[in-house]
Structure formats: structure tokens, C-alpha cells
Short mmCIF file of C-alpha atoms in Angstrom, two decimals:
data_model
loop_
_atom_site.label_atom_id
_atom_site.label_comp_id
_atom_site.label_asym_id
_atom_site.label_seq_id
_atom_site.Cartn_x
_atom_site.Cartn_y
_atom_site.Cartn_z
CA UNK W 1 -23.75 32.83 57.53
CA UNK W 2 -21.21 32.01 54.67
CA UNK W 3 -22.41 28.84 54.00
CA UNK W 4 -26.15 30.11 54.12
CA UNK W 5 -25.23 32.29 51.60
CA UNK W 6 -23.36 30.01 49.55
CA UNK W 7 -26.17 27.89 49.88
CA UNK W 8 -28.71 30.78 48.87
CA UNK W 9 -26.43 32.00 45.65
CA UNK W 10 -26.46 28.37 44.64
CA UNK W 11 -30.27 27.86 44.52
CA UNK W 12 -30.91 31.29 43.12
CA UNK W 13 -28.33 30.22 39.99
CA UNK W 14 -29.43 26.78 39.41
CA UNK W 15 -33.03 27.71 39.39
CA UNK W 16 -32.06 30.71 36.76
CA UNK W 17 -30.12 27.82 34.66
CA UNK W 18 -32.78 25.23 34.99
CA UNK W 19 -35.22 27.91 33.89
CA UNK W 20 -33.37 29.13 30.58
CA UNK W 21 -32.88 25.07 29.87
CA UNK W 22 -36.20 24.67 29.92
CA UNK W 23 -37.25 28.21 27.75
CA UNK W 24 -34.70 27.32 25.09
CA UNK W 25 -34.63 23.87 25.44
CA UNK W 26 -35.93 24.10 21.22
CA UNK W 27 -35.89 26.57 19.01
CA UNK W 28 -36.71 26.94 15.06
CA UNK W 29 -34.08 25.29 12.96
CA UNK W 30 -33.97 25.27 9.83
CA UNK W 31 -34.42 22.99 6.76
CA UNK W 32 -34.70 22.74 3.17
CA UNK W 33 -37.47 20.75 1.06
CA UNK W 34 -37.34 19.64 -2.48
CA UNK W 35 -38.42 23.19 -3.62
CA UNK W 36 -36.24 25.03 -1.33
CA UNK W 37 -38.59 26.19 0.22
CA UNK W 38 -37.00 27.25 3.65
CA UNK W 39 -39.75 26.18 6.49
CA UNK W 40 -39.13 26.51 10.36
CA UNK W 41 -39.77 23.31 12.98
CA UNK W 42 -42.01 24.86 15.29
CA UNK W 43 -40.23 26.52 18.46
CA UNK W 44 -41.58 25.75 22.02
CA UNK W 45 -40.93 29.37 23.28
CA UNK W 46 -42.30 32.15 20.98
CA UNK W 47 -41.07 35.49 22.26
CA UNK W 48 -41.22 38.78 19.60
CA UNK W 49 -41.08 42.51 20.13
CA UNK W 50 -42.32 45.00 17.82
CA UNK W 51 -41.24 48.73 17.20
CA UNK W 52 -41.48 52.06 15.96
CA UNK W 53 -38.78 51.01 13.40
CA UNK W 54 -41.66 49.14 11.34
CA UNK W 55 -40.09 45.66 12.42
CA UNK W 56 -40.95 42.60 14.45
CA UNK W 57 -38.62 40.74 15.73
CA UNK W 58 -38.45 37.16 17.08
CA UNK W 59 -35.55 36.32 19.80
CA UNK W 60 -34.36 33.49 21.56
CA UNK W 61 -34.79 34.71 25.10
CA UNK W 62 -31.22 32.97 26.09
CA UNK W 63 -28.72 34.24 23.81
CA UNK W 64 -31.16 37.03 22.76
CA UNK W 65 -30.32 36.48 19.78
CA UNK W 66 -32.72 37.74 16.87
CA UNK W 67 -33.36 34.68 14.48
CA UNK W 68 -35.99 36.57 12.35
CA UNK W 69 -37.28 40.19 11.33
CA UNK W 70 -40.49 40.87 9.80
CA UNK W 71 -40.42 44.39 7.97
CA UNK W 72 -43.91 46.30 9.05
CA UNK W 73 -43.63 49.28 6.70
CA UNK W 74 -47.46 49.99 6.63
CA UNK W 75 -47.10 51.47 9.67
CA UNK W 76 -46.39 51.10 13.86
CA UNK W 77 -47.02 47.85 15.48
CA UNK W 78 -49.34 49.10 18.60
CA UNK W 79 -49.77 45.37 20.30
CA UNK W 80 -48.80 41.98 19.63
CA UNK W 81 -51.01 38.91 20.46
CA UNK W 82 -49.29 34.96 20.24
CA UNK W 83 -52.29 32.23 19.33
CA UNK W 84 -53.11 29.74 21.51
CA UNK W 85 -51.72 26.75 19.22
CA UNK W 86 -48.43 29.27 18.69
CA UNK W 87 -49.54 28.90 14.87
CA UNK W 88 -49.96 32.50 14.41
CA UNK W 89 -48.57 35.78 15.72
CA UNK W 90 -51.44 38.69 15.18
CA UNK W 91 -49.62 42.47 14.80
CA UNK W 92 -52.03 45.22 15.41
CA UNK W 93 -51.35 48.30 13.65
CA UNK W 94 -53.04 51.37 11.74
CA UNK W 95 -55.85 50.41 10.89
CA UNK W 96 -55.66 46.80 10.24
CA UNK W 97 -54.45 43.44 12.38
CA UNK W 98 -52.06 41.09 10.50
CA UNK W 99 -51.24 37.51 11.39
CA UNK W 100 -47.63 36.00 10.38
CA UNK W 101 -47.41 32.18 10.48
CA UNK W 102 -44.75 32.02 13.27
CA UNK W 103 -43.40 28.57 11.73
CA UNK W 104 -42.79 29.79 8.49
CA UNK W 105 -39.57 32.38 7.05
CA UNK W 106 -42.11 34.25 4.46
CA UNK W 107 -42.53 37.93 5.41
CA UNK W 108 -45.88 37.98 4.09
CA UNK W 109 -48.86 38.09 6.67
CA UNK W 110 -51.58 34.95 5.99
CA UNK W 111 -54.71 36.87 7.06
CA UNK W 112 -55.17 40.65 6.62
CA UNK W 113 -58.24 42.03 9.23
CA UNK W 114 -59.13 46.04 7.77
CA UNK W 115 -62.06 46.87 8.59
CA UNK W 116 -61.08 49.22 11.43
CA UNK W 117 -60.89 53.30 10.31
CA UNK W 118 -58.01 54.02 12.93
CA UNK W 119 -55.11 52.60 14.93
CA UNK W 120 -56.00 48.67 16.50
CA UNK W 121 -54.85 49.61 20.19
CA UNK W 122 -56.15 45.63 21.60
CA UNK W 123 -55.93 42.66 20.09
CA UNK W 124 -56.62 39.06 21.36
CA UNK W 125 -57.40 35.30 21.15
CA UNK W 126 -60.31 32.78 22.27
CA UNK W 127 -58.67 30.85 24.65
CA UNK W 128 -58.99 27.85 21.52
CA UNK W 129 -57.79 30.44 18.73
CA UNK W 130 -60.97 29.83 16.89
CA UNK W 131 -62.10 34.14 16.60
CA UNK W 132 -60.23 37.05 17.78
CA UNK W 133 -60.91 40.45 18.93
CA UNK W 134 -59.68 43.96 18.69
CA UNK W 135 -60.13 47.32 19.60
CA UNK W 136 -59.40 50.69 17.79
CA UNK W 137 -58.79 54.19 18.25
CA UNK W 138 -62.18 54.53 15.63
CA UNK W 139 -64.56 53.57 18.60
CA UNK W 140 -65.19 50.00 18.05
CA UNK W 141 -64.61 46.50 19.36
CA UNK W 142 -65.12 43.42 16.73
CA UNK W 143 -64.57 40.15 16.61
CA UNK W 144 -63.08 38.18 13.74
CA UNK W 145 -63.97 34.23 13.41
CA UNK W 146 -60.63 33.43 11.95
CA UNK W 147 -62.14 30.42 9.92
CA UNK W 148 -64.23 33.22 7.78
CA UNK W 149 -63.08 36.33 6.05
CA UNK W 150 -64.20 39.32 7.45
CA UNK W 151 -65.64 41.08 10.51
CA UNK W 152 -68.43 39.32 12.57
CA UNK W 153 -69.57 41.44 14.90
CA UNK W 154 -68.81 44.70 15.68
CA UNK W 155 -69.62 46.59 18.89
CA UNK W 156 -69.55 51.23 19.25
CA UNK W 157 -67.81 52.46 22.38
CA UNK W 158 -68.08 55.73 21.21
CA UNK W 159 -64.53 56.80 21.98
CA UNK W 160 -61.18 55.81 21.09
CA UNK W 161 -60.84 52.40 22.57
CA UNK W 162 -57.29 51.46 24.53
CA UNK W 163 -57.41 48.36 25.69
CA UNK W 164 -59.99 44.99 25.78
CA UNK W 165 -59.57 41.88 27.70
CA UNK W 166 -61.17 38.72 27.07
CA UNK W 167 -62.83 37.52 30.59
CA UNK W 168 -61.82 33.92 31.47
CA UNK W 169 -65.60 32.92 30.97
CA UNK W 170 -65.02 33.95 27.27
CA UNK W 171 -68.48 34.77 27.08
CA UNK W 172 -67.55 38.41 27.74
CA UNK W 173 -65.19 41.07 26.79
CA UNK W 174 -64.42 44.46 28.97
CA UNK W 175 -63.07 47.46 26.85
CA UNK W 176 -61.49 50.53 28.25
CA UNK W 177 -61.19 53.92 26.04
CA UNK W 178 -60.05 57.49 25.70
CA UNK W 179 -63.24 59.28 28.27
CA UNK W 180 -62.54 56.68 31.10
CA UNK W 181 -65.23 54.70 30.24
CA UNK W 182 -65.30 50.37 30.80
CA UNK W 183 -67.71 48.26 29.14
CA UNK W 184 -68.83 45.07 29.33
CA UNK W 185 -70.02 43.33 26.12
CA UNK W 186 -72.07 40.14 26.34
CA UNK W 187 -71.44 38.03 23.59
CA UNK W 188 -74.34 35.47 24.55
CA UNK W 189 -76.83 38.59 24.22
CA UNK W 190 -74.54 40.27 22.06
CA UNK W 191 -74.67 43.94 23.87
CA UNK W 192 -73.06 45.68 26.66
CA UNK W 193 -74.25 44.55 29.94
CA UNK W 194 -72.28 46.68 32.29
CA UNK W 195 -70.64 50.21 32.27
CA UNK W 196 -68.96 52.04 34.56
CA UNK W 197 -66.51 54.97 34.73
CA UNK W 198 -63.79 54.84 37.48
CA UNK W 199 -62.65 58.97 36.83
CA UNK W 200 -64.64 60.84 34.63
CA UNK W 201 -62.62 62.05 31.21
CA UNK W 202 -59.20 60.35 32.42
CA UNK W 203 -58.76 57.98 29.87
CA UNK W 204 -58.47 53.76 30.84
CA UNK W 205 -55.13 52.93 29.41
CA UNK W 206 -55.00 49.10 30.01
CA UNK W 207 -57.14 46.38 31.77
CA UNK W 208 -56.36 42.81 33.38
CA UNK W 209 -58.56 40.73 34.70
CA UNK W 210 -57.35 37.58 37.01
CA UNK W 211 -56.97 34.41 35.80
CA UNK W 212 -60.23 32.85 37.80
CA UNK W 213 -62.04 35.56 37.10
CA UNK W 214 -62.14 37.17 40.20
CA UNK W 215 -60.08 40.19 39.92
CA UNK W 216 -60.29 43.38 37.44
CA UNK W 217 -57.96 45.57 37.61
CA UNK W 218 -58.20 48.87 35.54
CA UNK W 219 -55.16 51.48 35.25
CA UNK W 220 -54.85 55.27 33.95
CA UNK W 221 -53.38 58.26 32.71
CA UNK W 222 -53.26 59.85 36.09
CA UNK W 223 -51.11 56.63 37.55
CA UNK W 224 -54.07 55.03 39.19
CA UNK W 225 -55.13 51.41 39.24
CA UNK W 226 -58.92 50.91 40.38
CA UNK W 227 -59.40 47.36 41.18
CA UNK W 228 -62.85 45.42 41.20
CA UNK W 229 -64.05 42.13 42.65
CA UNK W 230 -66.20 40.49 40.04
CA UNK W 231 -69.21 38.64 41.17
CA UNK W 232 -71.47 37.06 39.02
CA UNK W 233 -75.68 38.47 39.22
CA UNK W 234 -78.92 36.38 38.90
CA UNK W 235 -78.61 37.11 35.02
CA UNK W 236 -75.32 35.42 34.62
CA UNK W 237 -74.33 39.17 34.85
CA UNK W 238 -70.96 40.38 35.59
CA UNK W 239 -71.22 42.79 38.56
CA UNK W 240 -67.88 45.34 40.24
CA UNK W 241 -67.63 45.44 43.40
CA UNK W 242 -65.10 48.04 44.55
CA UNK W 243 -62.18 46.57 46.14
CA UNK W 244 -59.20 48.83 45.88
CA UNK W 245 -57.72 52.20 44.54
CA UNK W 246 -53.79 51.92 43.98
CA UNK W 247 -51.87 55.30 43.68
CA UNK W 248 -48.70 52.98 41.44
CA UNK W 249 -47.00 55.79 39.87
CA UNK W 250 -47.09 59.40 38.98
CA UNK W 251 -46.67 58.78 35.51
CA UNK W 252 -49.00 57.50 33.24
CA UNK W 253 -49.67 53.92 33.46
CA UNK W 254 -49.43 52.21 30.44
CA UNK W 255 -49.56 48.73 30.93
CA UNK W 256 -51.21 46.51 33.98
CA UNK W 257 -50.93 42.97 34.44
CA UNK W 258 -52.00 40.45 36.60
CA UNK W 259 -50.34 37.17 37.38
CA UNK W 260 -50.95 33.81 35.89
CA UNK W 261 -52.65 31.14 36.59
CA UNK W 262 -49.08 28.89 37.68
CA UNK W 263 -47.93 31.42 39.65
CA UNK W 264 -50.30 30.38 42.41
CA UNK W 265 -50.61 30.91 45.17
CA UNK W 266 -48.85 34.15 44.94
CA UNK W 267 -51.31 37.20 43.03
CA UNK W 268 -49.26 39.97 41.65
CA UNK W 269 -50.01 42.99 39.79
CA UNK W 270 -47.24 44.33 37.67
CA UNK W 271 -47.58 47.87 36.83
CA UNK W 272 -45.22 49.52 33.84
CA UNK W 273 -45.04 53.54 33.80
CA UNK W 274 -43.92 56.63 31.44
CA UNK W 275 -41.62 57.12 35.10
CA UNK W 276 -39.36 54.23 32.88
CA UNK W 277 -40.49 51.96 35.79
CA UNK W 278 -42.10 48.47 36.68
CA UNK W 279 -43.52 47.93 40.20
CA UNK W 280 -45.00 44.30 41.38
CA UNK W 281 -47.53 44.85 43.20
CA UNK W 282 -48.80 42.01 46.45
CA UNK W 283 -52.68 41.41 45.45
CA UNK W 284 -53.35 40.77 49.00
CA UNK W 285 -53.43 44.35 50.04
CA UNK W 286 -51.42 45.85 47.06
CA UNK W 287 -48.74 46.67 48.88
CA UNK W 288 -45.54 47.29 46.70
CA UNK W 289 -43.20 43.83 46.48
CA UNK W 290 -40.57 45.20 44.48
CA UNK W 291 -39.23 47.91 41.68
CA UNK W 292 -37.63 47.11 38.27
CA UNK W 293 -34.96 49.65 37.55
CA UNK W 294 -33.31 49.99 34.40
CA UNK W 295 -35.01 51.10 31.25
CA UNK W 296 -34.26 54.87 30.58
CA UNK W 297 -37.65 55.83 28.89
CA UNK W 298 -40.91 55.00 29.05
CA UNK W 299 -41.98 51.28 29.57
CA UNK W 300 -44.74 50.36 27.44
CA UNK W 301 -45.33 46.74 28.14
CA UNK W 302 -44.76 43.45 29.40
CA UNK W 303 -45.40 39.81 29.75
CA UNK W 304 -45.03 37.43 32.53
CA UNK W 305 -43.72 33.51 32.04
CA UNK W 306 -46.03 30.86 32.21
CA UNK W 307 -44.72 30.21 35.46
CA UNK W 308 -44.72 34.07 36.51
CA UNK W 309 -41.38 33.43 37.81
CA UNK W 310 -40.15 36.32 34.87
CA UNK W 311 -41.38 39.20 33.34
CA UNK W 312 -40.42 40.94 30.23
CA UNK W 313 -41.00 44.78 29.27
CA UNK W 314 -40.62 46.62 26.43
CA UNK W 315 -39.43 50.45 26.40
CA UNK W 316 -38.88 53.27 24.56
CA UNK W 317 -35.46 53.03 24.75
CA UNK W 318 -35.33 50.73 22.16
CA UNK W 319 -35.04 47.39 24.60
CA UNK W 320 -37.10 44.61 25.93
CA UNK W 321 -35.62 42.83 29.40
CA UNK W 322 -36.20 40.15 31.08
CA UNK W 323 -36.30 39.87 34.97
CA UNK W 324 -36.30 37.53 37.67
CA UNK W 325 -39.17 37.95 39.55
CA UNK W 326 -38.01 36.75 42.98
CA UNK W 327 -35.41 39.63 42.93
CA UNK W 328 -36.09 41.95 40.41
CA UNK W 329 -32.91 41.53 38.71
CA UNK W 330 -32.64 42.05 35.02
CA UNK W 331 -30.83 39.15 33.52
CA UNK W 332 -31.37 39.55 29.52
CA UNK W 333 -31.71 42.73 27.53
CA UNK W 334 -32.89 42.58 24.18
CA UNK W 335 -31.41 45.15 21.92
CA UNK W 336 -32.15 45.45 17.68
CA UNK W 337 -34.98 48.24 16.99
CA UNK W 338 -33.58 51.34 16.23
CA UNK W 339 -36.68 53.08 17.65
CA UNK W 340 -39.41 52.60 20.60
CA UNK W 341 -39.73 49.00 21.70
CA UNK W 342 -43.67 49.11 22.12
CA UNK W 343 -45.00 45.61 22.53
CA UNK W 344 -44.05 42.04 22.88
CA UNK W 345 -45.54 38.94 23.38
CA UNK W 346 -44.11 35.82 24.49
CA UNK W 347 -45.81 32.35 24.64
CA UNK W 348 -43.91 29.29 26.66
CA UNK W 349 -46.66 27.26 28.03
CA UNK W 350 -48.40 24.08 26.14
CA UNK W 351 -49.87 24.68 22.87
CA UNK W 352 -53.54 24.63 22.98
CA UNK W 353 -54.99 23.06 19.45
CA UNK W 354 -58.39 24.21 18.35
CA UNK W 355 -61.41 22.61 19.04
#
């Protein structure tokens, strides 16, 4: 039994090392050009949380060190969104999205989106970077082609939107908003092709959809996650199929996530609360795998690795952590803001270049 745990502690530390290796394997250093102008090599793991405190700020996920702050002063940072190429890091605030260039020191954003009326609650990528979308607390989704100034299409939800989520098809987009209403906007026939309202007037706080495109998963103010099979109609229609309802928590639910794509063939659904909790969630069945303890307020978001063998959160008490999946054990905290950690974003896969 002592050597099988011996053996056991061993793996578990190794494959912890080998992991941070590989996640800060580079990071941006710096250098000087004839101007002095300072410019950053481009880092292969992009993690940043943003805050209350009207900052954004950029860690290595190792050390957790903080190796650049970007002052926000126009207001909160609701939800931060990585591109594809890790070129550009999009901050979604009140009312207008800004995108940093991640490989450069200058605190100035390079592309200014306004045309929303209220706070930008969603924001998102293509899966080739080439338009993003949003959604607002003014009612609207809209998508910005970020090779041409200004909005492109716009599309009324008629409440305060929470959350959007770009299907893997990304030929469709499903919004969620303040009266518990999802849509479905087709942007082939540019209109919404499916609503549906899991609990009248409790308002959709986040949606995930699974990596295939089989899975939506939809969560709540009450604590409830309604999940959907999605089959595809005669149309080329997306159709819900009821599959589940998940009582996670008896807080609010602010965040829901389902696993990526590498994390095959295990499906998880991780779950962060106002209870100052994060439960991962089995897909087959949804029975509860495992609860992350330790942030003392409410957890607002989170991110899983590549690999979804770790996930990060962000909280309200002023911390993002990361934790190792197969245990649950928090093994970095991230500690800076001075107010509500509300979002991060963290991108350590392969950089996807435009098309």
C-alpha cells in the first residue's frame, strides 16, 4: 500500500510539473528597437483577469506573477474574450468592447466597438477571428467584421441580454437574457430561427454549448441548469430536445461551462455559483464528480485548459485559482485586484491564423 501510494503521489506530481513546463514553457520578454519602442515576443499561454478595480491584468499562470496591467478607467470589465490567433484580447465593458494587442506594452486599445447603449455582458470570436459578437444589457446581439469599422448586423432580443455562444457550426449564435428567454439567430437567413423559454421570467445567466455540437446547456438565477440535445431539422434548423434538468446549486449560477474538445472522452460541466462554489459535473447522467472549495465570495467565472485537465475561476474575493481537475485541488491563486475578480480568459492551445 506504501509503495502504491508512493507510486500514486509520484504520477500525480510529475504530471502537475510536466503540465506547468509545458504552460510556461514561453512567456513575453522583452526587447528594445531602434526607437525604443518596447514590443513583447508573443507568449504561448495568454491568461488575464479583469476587475472591478478598472484593471486587466495578464499573469504567468506558474509564478502568478503579473507581467502587465492595463488601466480600464471607463468603466467595469464584464467579460473577457482571447482571439483565436492570440493577437488580440477583446474587454467588454459599459457600453463599448475594446481590443488590446496582447503582444504589445501600449495601454491603448487598437479597435474601439460603441455602438451598444448599455453594459456588453457577451463577447466572442469566429472560430478564424475574422468578426466578433456581443451582447448587451440594451437588448441586442451584433456582430462586428473586425476588418471594417463599425457594426454589421445587429439583432433585438428585447431584454437585457446575459450571455451568447457561438455554435460550433458558426452559422448560428444562441443568446440568453434577463426574462429567461434563448434565441437562436441564423446568420445564413439572418433571423432567429428558434426560441424557447426554459422558466418563464427567471433570467438565463450563461450558456455552453458542447464542443461537437451536441450538447446545450443553459443555467439560471434560481441555480438550475436545463440541458438540451441539439439535433439538426430538414431546414438545416437547430432543434432542443430536452435532455436534462440539473438542480447545481442554490445560489445563482453565474457561469456554466462545458468541457473541451481534448478532454475527450470525458464530458464535464463545470458549474460556478454566488454559494462561492465550483461543482464538475459527469455529462453522462450529471451526476456531481467533484466540489472546488476555496474562494470566499461569489465565483463569477472560469476557464478550462486546452486539455481540460485545469480550470481557473475568478471571484469576488478579489482572486482567480487554478485547479487540478483530477482532484480538485487548488494549486495557484492569483492575487492583484483590489476589488471583484469578474472574468478571465486564458488561451494555451495552437494559434489559429485567419483565413
Amino acid at each position: 500500500k506504501a509503495h502504491n501510494l508512493s507510486l500514486s503521489l509520484s504520477l500525480f506530481f510529475s504530471s502537475r510539473l510536466q503540465f506547468l513546463k509545458t504552460l510556461i514553457s514561453q512567456f513575453p520578454r522583452i526587447s528594445h528597437d531602434s526607437q525604443e519602442e518596447i514590443k513583447m515576443t508573443q507568449p504561448s499561454v495568454v491568461f488575464a483577469t479583469a476587475s472591478y478595480d478598472h484593471t486587466i491584468r495578464f499573469w504567468e499562470p506558474k509564478s502568478a506573477r503579473c507581467y502587465r496591467t492595463i488601466q480600464y478607467p471607463d468603466s467595469q470589465v464584464n467579460r473577457l474574450e482571447i482571439t483565436p490567433n492570440k493577437r488580440y484580447l477583446a474587454a467588454a465593458g459599459n457600453p463599448h468592447i475594446r481590443l488590446f494587442d496582447i503582444n504589445s506594452n501600449s495601454p491603448q486599445p487598437v479597435m474601439s466597438c460603441d455602438s451598444h447603449t448599455n453594459n456588453v455582458m457577451a463577447v466572442g470570436f469566429q472560430c478564424d477571428g475574422n468578426w466578433m459578437y456581443s451582447g448587451s444589457e440594451d437588448g441586442t446581439v451584433k456582430i462586428w467584421d473586425l476588418r471594417a469599422p463599425g457594426c454589421q448586423r445587429e439583432y433585438e432580443s428585447r431584454a437585457a441580454v446575459n450571455t451568447v455562444v457561438l455554435h460550433p457550426n458558426q452559422t448560428e449564435l444562441i443568446s440568453g437574457d434577463q426574462n429567461g428567454n434563448i434565441r437562436v439567430w441564423d446568420l445564413t437567413a439572418n433571423s432567429c430561427s428558434c426560441e424557447l423559454v426554459p422558466e418563464v421570467d427567471t433570467a438565463v445567466r450563461s450558456l455552453t454549448v458542447m464542443w461537437d455540437g451536441s450538447l446545450v446547456v443553459a443555467a439560471n438565477n434560481h441555480g438550475t441548469c436545463y440541458v438540451w440535445r441539439l439535433l439538426r431539422g430538414s431546414q438545416t434548423m437547430t432543434n432542443f430536445e430536452p435532455l436534462h434538468k440539473l438542480q447545481a446549486h442554490n445560489g445563482y449560477i453565474l457561469k456554466c461551462l462545458l468541457s473541451p474538445e481534448m478532454c475527450e472522452p470525458h464530458r464535464y460541466l463545470a458549474t460556478a455559483s454566488s454559494d462561492h462554489t465550483v461543482k464538475i459535473w459527469n455529462v453522462d447522467g450529471f451526476t456531481l464528480e467533484k466540489t472546488l472549495i476555496g474562494h470566499q465570495r461569489w465565483v463569477w467565472d472560469c476557464v478550462f485548459s486546452v486539455d481540460g485537465a485545469y480550470l481557473i475561476t475568478a471571484s469576488s474575493d478579489n482572486t482567480a485559482r487554478l485547479w487540478y481537475m483530477s482532484t480538485g485541488e487548488e494549486i495557484q491563486t492569483y492575487q492583484g485586484h483590489h476589488k471583484a475578480t469578474v472574468c478571465c480568459a486564458l488561451h494555451d492551445g495552437a494559434e489559429l491564423s485567419p483565413s
